[in-house]
Amino acid sequence: MQSVTIATVSVALTGERSQQLPLHAQFLLYGSRTKMSNKPARLLEKYDLLLDHLDFEYIRKSTNGREVENIVKVLRSGEEGYFPQLTAFAEERLKSLRPDSKLLRKEQPLATKHTLPEQQWKEISSNLSEWESMVKTLNDELRSARIDSEDSTIPKIRGTLDPFASNEEQTAKVPHSKVITYCDYDKWDKFDADTEMLKMDLDEERHREMVRINNQKNSEKPNIIELPPEVKLSQQEKQVVAGKLREKGNDYFRAKEFKEAVDEYGKSLDLYRTAACFNNRALAYIKLQRYNEAIADCNECLTLEPENVKALLRKAQALFSSGKRREAYKAYCDVLRLEPANAIALTNTTSLRRELPDLPPPNAVRLSIEEVGNAVTEIDFSELIRPKKIIKDKLPDAIKQLKKDSADLIRHHTKAQPKHTDTEEMTLFPKPPPRRTPLIEEL
């Protein structure tokens, strides 16, 4: 049924036969062509394959291992749809043509303490210890007693089943991965290829790192080495390692794995505290709806950089999401003091003032009023005046000398004037002497 569908689509895509289709089918075909022209090159164009090659009959007749390998890549990518039976048939054909192909390799992690669940590891360890004790007792019995072929104590031949695995584990089914069907167009519209590719790269990197560590542990001889309690790094080394951890956290954040991103940011901050790392971890906390931790990280970022606008915006977002709208309004006002034309802060302050009319304007300033008591303390101005040189005041001495001189002058004047009779009036201005008439003899 799938091969028939693919063949029908291939006939519709050819230019000559498309004219034989009905009008509505030609319109849909033309729309699909114009829509596909805007997309990047597909794997069919990359590997120089036709859509007719995705067919059971063609794959069965093909003897070129490289071509079948490219067909398997196209089918696994899901660009042309999801065909599990055709993919399995192509893999079987590739196995017969090229058994050593890389596409047929399936890596499995080693069963260690770090890769298995804790309960399963404890169960395996207990089973191993019981088996060791049982083999030891049997070995002692066989050495001490005579070996008899009909002895029932001799263990039977081991079978193919795992003796340590429980029935539930043997019957447990492997969970299937969630694959989007080819006809579910809503999910395909929401599908983000870049994010999924980044997740695949991260998973592959984790798996390779785990395999490398396990292989290194298995290849090395068990040596007991006393490690130092703590590796001492210089300040520059801490900055470099913290920067790498922060970049790794950014990769997790782009892949929408926010819990892993928070862990990587925490490791980076343990080595070296930076405002950017606090800011990134606050955003990851907001995505996880852990608003109190996000507010704490924003406060730490603002202590390092008080004018960080991103930290203020994320703090306001966390406060608003946690129901603290007045505090969020205050944070948006702080953003407007730094950037008066910030669009996010302006829109949010407007909406908050509509919900809470008693909020002040964003540019309002609160004045602090200090109460002063009625008792006024006297100020001693003599302490404020401190001349460089003290000069003695001569005015009192001059007044005394003036009084003394005036008294001496009056006394001297009274002695110089003649004495008058008591009946004579004392005047300030003395009368002039009478004019004497000259005698004839004098004339």
Coordinates of C-alpha atoms in Angstrom, one line a residue:
M1 CA 0.0 0.0 0.0
Q2 CA 2.8 2.4 0.8
S3 CA 4.7 1.7 -2.5
V4 CA 1.5 2.4 -4.4
T5 CA 1.1 5.8 -2.6
I6 CA 4.7 6.8 -3.3
A7 CA 4.4 5.8 -7.0
T8 CA 1.2 7.9 -7.3
V9 CA 2.9 10.9 -5.8
S10 CA 5.8 10.5 -8.2
V11 CA 3.5 10.4 -11.2
A12 CA 1.8 13.6 -9.9
L13 CA 5.1 15.3 -9.6
T14 CA 6.2 14.7 -13.2
G15 CA 5.5 17.6 -15.5
E16 CA 4.0 15.8 -18.5
R17 CA 1.5 13.7 -16.5
S18 CA 0.4 16.5 -14.2
Q19 CA -1.6 18.0 -17.0
Q20 CA -3.8 14.9 -17.1
L21 CA -4.9 15.4 -13.5
P22 CA -8.1 17.3 -12.5
L23 CA -8.0 21.1 -12.1
H24 CA -8.1 21.0 -8.3
A25 CA -5.3 18.4 -8.2
Q26 CA -3.2 20.6 -10.4
F27 CA -3.9 23.6 -8.1
L28 CA -2.8 21.6 -5.0
L29 CA 0.3 20.4 -6.9
Y30 CA 1.3 23.9 -7.9
G31 CA 0.8 25.2 -4.3
S32 CA 2.9 22.4 -2.9
R33 CA 5.7 23.1 -5.4
T34 CA 5.7 26.9 -4.6
K35 CA 5.7 26.1 -0.9
M36 CA 8.6 23.6 -1.2
S37 CA 10.6 26.0 -3.3
N38 CA 11.0 28.3 -0.3
K39 CA 12.4 25.4 1.9
P40 CA 16.0 24.3 2.0
A41 CA 17.3 21.5 -0.2
R42 CA 16.0 18.1 0.7
L43 CA 18.0 14.9 1.1
L44 CA 16.7 13.6 -2.2
E45 CA 18.4 16.5 -4.0
K46 CA 21.5 16.1 -1.8
Y47 CA 22.0 12.4 -2.6
D48 CA 20.7 12.8 -6.2
L49 CA 17.7 10.5 -5.7
L50 CA 14.3 10.4 -7.2
L51 CA 11.0 9.9 -5.4
D52 CA 10.5 6.7 -7.5
H53 CA 13.5 5.2 -5.8
L54 CA 11.6 5.0 -2.5
D55 CA 9.9 1.8 -3.6
F56 CA 10.0 -1.9 -2.5
E57 CA 10.7 -3.1 -6.1
Y58 CA 13.4 -0.6 -6.8
I59 CA 15.2 -1.4 -3.5
R60 CA 14.9 -5.1 -4.1
K61 CA 16.5 -4.8 -7.6
S62 CA 19.2 -2.3 -6.5
T63 CA 22.7 -3.7 -6.1
N64 CA 24.5 -0.4 -5.3
G65 CA 25.2 -0.4 -1.5
R66 CA 25.9 3.3 -1.5
E67 CA 22.6 4.1 -3.1
V68 CA 20.6 1.9 -0.7
E69 CA 22.5 3.5 2.2
N70 CA 21.3 7.0 1.0
I71 CA 17.8 5.7 0.6
V72 CA 17.9 4.5 4.3
K73 CA 19.1 8.0 5.3
V74 CA 16.2 9.6 3.5
L75 CA 13.6 7.2 5.0
R76 CA 15.0 7.7 8.5
S77 CA 14.9 11.5 8.2
G78 CA 11.2 11.5 7.7
E79 CA 11.2 14.3 5.1
E80 CA 9.1 12.3 2.7
G81 CA 6.9 10.7 5.3
Y82 CA 7.0 7.9 7.9
F83 CA 7.2 4.4 6.3
P84 CA 8.3 1.9 9.0
Q85 CA 7.9 -1.2 6.8
L86 CA 9.8 0.3 3.8
T87 CA 12.5 1.5 6.2
A88 CA 12.9 -2.0 7.7
F89 CA 13.0 -3.5 4.2
A90 CA 15.7 -1.0 3.1
E91 CA 17.8 -1.8 6.2
E92 CA 17.6 -5.5 5.5
R93 CA 18.6 -4.9 1.9
L94 CA 21.5 -2.8 3.1
K95 CA 22.5 -5.5 5.6
S96 CA 22.8 -8.0 2.7
L97 CA 24.7 -5.6 0.5
R98 CA 27.0 -3.8 3.1
P99 CA 27.0 -5.6 6.4
D100 CA 29.7 -3.3 7.8
S101 CA 27.7 -0.1 7.1
K102 CA 27.8 2.5 9.9
L103 CA 24.0 2.9 9.7
L104 CA 23.5 -0.6 11.0
R105 CA 25.6 0.0 14.1
K106 CA 23.7 0.1 17.4
E107 CA 25.7 1.2 20.4
Q108 CA 24.6 0.0 23.8
P109 CA 25.8 1.6 27.1
L110 CA 27.8 -0.6 29.4
A111 CA 26.0 -1.9 32.5
T112 CA 27.7 -0.1 35.4
K113 CA 26.7 1.4 38.6
H114 CA 26.3 4.8 37.1
T115 CA 24.1 3.6 34.1
L116 CA 21.7 1.3 35.9
P117 CA 19.0 2.3 38.4
E118 CA 20.0 2.0 42.1
Q119 CA 17.4 -0.7 42.9
Q120 CA 18.5 -2.9 39.9
W121 CA 22.2 -2.5 40.7
K122 CA 21.5 -3.6 44.3
E123 CA 19.6 -6.6 43.1
I124 CA 22.4 -7.6 40.7
S125 CA 25.0 -7.1 43.4
S126 CA 23.0 -9.3 45.9
N127 CA 22.5 -12.0 43.2
L128 CA 26.2 -12.0 42.4
S129 CA 27.2 -12.3 46.1
E130 CA 24.8 -15.2 46.5
W131 CA 26.2 -16.9 43.4
E132 CA 29.7 -16.4 44.6
S133 CA 29.0 -17.9 48.0
M134 CA 27.1 -20.8 46.4
V135 CA 30.0 -21.5 44.0
K136 CA 32.5 -21.4 46.8
T137 CA 30.6 -23.9 48.9
L138 CA 30.2 -26.2 45.9
N139 CA 33.9 -25.9 45.2
D140 CA 34.7 -26.9 48.7
E141 CA 32.3 -29.8 48.7
L142 CA 33.7 -31.1 45.4
R143 CA 37.3 -30.9 46.6
S144 CA 36.5 -32.7 49.8
A145 CA 34.2 -35.3 48.4
R146 CA 34.5 -37.8 45.6
I147 CA 33.0 -36.7 42.3
D148 CA 30.1 -38.8 41.2
S149 CA 28.3 -38.5 37.9
E150 CA 24.9 -39.1 39.5
D151 CA 25.4 -36.6 42.3
S152 CA 22.6 -34.2 42.4
T153 CA 24.7 -31.4 43.9
I154 CA 26.5 -30.8 40.6
P155 CA 25.0 -27.7 39.0
K156 CA 23.2 -28.1 35.7
I157 CA 24.4 -26.6 32.4
R158 CA 23.6 -23.0 32.2
G159 CA 20.8 -21.9 29.9
T160 CA 20.4 -18.9 27.6
L161 CA 18.2 -17.1 30.1
D162 CA 19.6 -14.5 32.6
P163 CA 19.4 -16.2 36.0
F164 CA 19.7 -12.8 37.8
A165 CA 16.9 -11.0 35.9
S166 CA 13.4 -11.1 37.3
N167 CA 10.3 -12.2 35.4
E168 CA 9.0 -8.6 35.2
E169 CA 12.3 -7.4 33.6
Q170 CA 12.2 -10.2 31.1
T171 CA 8.6 -9.5 30.1
A172 CA 9.0 -5.8 30.2
K173 CA 8.5 -4.1 26.8
V174 CA 10.8 -1.5 25.4
P175 CA 8.9 1.8 25.2
H176 CA 8.5 3.1 21.7
S177 CA 9.6 6.6 20.8
K178 CA 7.0 9.2 20.0
V179 CA 7.0 9.5 16.3
I180 CA 4.8 12.0 14.4
T181 CA 2.7 10.4 11.7
Y182 CA 3.1 11.7 8.2
C183 CA -0.6 12.9 8.1
D184 CA -0.5 14.8 11.4
Y185 CA 0.0 18.2 9.8
D186 CA -0.6 20.2 13.0
K187 CA 2.3 18.6 14.8
W188 CA 4.5 18.9 11.8
D189 CA 3.8 22.7 11.7
K190 CA 4.9 22.9 15.4
F191 CA 7.9 20.7 14.8
D192 CA 11.2 22.6 15.2
A193 CA 14.0 20.8 13.4
D194 CA 16.8 22.9 14.8
T195 CA 15.8 22.1 18.4
E196 CA 15.4 18.4 17.7
M197 CA 18.8 18.3 16.0
L198 CA 20.4 20.1 18.9
K199 CA 18.8 17.5 21.3
M200 CA 20.2 14.7 19.2
D201 CA 23.6 16.2 19.2
L202 CA 23.5 16.6 23.0
D203 CA 22.3 13.0 23.5
E204 CA 25.0 11.8 21.2
E205 CA 27.7 13.8 23.0
R206 CA 26.5 12.5 26.4
H207 CA 26.5 8.9 25.1
R208 CA 30.0 9.2 23.6
E209 CA 31.3 10.7 26.8
M210 CA 29.8 8.0 28.9
V211 CA 31.2 5.2 26.6
R212 CA 34.6 6.9 26.6
I213 CA 34.7 7.1 30.4
N214 CA 33.5 3.5 30.8
N215 CA 36.0 2.2 28.3
Q216 CA 38.7 4.1 30.0
K217 CA 37.7 2.7 33.4
N218 CA 37.6 -0.9 32.0
S219 CA 41.0 -0.6 30.2
E220 CA 42.9 0.8 33.2
K221 CA 44.1 -1.4 36.0
P222 CA 42.5 -0.9 39.4
N223 CA 45.0 1.3 41.2
I224 CA 44.3 2.8 44.6
I225 CA 45.4 6.4 44.3
E226 CA 44.9 8.9 47.1
L227 CA 43.4 12.0 45.4
P228 CA 43.7 15.5 46.9
P229 CA 40.6 16.7 48.8
E230 CA 40.1 19.6 46.4
V231 CA 41.7 20.7 43.2
K232 CA 42.9 24.3 43.5
L233 CA 42.4 26.4 40.4
S234 CA 43.7 29.9 39.8
Q235 CA 41.3 32.8 39.2
Q236 CA 41.9 32.8 35.5
E237 CA 41.3 29.0 35.2
K238 CA 38.1 29.4 37.2
Q239 CA 36.9 32.0 34.8
V240 CA 37.6 29.8 31.7
V241 CA 35.9 26.7 33.2
A242 CA 33.0 28.8 34.4
G243 CA 32.6 30.3 30.9
K244 CA 32.5 26.8 29.3
L245 CA 29.9 25.6 31.8
R246 CA 27.8 28.7 31.1
E247 CA 28.0 28.0 27.3
K248 CA 26.9 24.4 28.0
G249 CA 24.0 25.7 30.0
N250 CA 23.0 28.0 27.1
D251 CA 23.0 25.0 24.8
Y252 CA 20.6 23.2 27.2
F253 CA 18.4 26.3 27.3
R254 CA 18.2 26.4 23.5
A255 CA 17.2 22.8 23.5
K256 CA 14.5 23.6 26.1
E257 CA 16.1 21.4 28.7
F258 CA 15.7 24.0 31.5
K259 CA 16.6 21.7 34.5
E260 CA 19.9 20.7 33.0
A261 CA 20.6 24.4 32.1
V262 CA 20.0 25.4 35.8
D263 CA 22.4 22.7 36.9
E264 CA 25.1 23.9 34.5
Y265 CA 24.6 27.5 35.5
G266 CA 24.9 26.5 39.2
K267 CA 28.2 24.8 38.5
S268 CA 29.5 27.9 36.7
L269 CA 28.4 30.2 39.6
D270 CA 30.1 27.9 42.1
L271 CA 33.4 28.5 40.3
Y272 CA 33.0 32.2 39.4
R273 CA 30.1 34.5 40.0
T274 CA 29.1 36.7 37.1
A275 CA 26.1 38.8 36.5
A276 CA 25.4 37.2 33.1
C277 CA 25.2 33.7 34.6
F278 CA 22.8 34.9 37.4
N279 CA 20.7 36.6 34.7
N280 CA 20.5 33.4 32.5
R281 CA 19.7 31.2 35.5
A282 CA 16.9 33.6 36.5
L283 CA 15.4 33.2 33.0
A284 CA 15.6 29.4 33.3
Y285 CA 13.9 29.5 36.7
I286 CA 11.1 31.6 35.1
K287 CA 10.6 28.9 32.4
L288 CA 10.4 26.3 35.2
Q289 CA 7.9 28.6 37.1
R290 CA 10.2 28.8 40.1
Y291 CA 9.7 32.5 40.6
N292 CA 11.2 33.0 44.1
E293 CA 14.6 31.5 42.9
A294 CA 14.4 33.8 39.8
I295 CA 13.9 36.9 42.0
A296 CA 16.8 35.9 44.2
D297 CA 19.1 35.5 41.1
C298 CA 18.0 38.9 39.7
N299 CA 18.8 40.5 43.1
E300 CA 22.3 38.9 43.0
C301 CA 22.8 40.2 39.4
L302 CA 21.7 43.7 40.4
T303 CA 24.2 43.7 43.3
L304 CA 27.0 43.1 40.8
E305 CA 25.5 45.4 38.1
P306 CA 22.9 47.8 39.6
E307 CA 22.0 49.2 36.1
N308 CA 21.3 45.9 34.4
V309 CA 18.0 46.4 32.5
K310 CA 17.6 42.7 31.7
A311 CA 17.8 41.7 35.3
L312 CA 15.2 44.4 36.2
L313 CA 12.8 43.2 33.5
R314 CA 13.1 39.6 34.5
K315 CA 12.6 40.5 38.1
A316 CA 9.5 42.4 37.2
Q317 CA 8.2 39.4 35.2
A318 CA 8.8 37.0 38.0
L319 CA 7.1 39.3 40.5
F320 CA 4.1 39.8 38.2
S321 CA 3.8 36.0 37.7
S322 CA 4.0 35.3 41.4
G323 CA 1.1 37.8 42.1
K324 CA 3.2 40.7 43.5
R325 CA 2.0 43.4 41.1
R326 CA 3.0 46.5 43.1
E327 CA 6.6 45.3 43.4
A328 CA 6.5 44.5 39.7
Y329 CA 5.3 48.0 39.0
K330 CA 8.2 49.4 41.1
A331 CA 10.7 47.3 39.1
Y332 CA 9.2 48.5 35.8
C333 CA 9.6 52.1 37.1
D334 CA 13.2 51.4 37.8
V335 CA 13.6 50.3 34.2
L336 CA 12.0 53.5 32.9
R337 CA 14.4 55.6 35.0
L338 CA 17.3 53.9 33.2
E339 CA 15.6 53.7 29.8
P340 CA 12.7 56.0 29.5
A341 CA 11.8 54.7 26.0
N342 CA 11.7 50.9 27.0
A343 CA 8.6 49.5 25.2
I344 CA 8.1 46.5 27.5
A345 CA 8.2 48.6 30.7
L346 CA 5.8 51.3 29.2
T347 CA 3.2 48.7 28.2
N348 CA 3.3 46.8 31.5
T349 CA 3.2 50.0 33.6
T350 CA 0.1 51.2 31.6
S351 CA -1.7 47.9 32.1
L352 CA -0.8 47.8 35.8
R353 CA -2.1 51.3 36.3
R354 CA -5.4 50.3 34.7
E355 CA -5.7 47.4 37.1
L356 CA -4.6 49.3 40.2
P357 CA -5.6 53.0 39.8
D358 CA -4.0 54.1 43.1
L359 CA -0.5 53.5 41.7
P360 CA 1.6 56.7 41.2
P361 CA 2.9 57.8 37.8
P362 CA 6.2 56.1 36.7
N363 CA 8.2 59.4 37.0
A364 CA 6.9 60.3 40.5
V365 CA 9.4 61.0 43.3
R366 CA 8.6 60.3 46.9
L367 CA 9.7 63.1 49.3
S368 CA 10.9 62.2 52.8
I369 CA 9.5 64.5 55.6
E370 CA 11.4 64.8 58.8
E371 CA 9.7 66.0 62.0
V372 CA 11.5 68.7 64.1
G373 CA 10.7 69.3 67.8
N374 CA 9.5 72.6 69.3
A375 CA 12.5 73.1 71.5
V376 CA 15.0 75.3 69.6
T377 CA 18.6 74.9 70.8
E378 CA 20.6 78.1 71.3
I379 CA 23.5 78.5 69.0
D380 CA 26.7 80.0 70.4
F381 CA 28.2 82.1 67.7
S382 CA 31.3 82.8 69.7
E383 CA 32.5 79.3 68.8
L384 CA 32.1 80.0 65.1
I385 CA 34.2 83.3 65.2
R386 CA 37.8 82.4 65.8
P387 CA 40.1 85.3 64.7
K388 CA 43.7 84.6 63.8
K389 CA 44.9 87.5 66.1
I390 CA 43.3 88.9 69.2
I391 CA 43.5 92.8 69.4
K392 CA 42.8 94.6 72.6
D393 CA 39.9 97.2 72.5
K394 CA 41.2 100.8 73.1
L395 CA 37.8 102.5 73.2
P396 CA 37.3 102.4 77.0
D397 CA 40.8 104.0 77.6
A398 CA 40.1 106.7 75.0
I399 CA 36.8 107.7 76.7
K400 CA 38.5 107.9 80.1
Q401 CA 41.3 110.1 78.7
L402 CA 38.8 112.4 77.0
K403 CA 36.9 112.8 80.3
K404 CA 40.1 113.6 82.1
D405 CA 41.3 116.2 79.5
S406 CA 37.9 118.0 79.4
A407 CA 37.9 118.3 83.2
D408 CA 41.4 119.8 83.2
L409 CA 40.5 122.3 80.5
I410 CA 37.4 123.5 82.5
R411 CA 39.5 123.8 85.7
H412 CA 42.2 125.8 83.9
H413 CA 39.6 128.2 82.4
T414 CA 38.0 128.9 85.7
K415 CA 41.3 129.9 87.3
A416 CA 42.1 132.3 84.5
Q417 CA 38.8 134.4 84.8
P418 CA 38.5 137.4 87.5
K419 CA 36.3 137.0 90.5
H420 CA 32.9 138.8 90.4
T421 CA 30.6 139.9 93.1
D422 CA 27.8 137.8 94.4
T423 CA 25.2 140.3 92.9
E424 CA 26.8 140.2 89.6
E425 CA 25.2 137.8 87.2
M426 CA 27.3 135.1 85.8
T427 CA 27.0 134.9 82.1
L428 CA 28.7 132.8 79.5
F429 CA 29.5 135.8 77.4
P430 CA 31.1 138.7 79.4
K431 CA 29.9 142.2 78.7
P432 CA 32.3 144.6 77.0
P433 CA 33.9 147.3 79.1
P434 CA 32.2 150.8 79.0
R435 CA 33.5 153.3 76.5
R436 CA 35.5 156.0 78.2
T437 CA 35.1 159.7 77.0
P438 CA 38.5 161.3 76.3
L439 CA 39.5 164.3 78.2
I440 CA 40.1 167.7 76.6
E441 CA 43.7 167.6 77.5
E442 CA 44.1 164.3 75.8
L443 CA 42.5 165.8 72.7

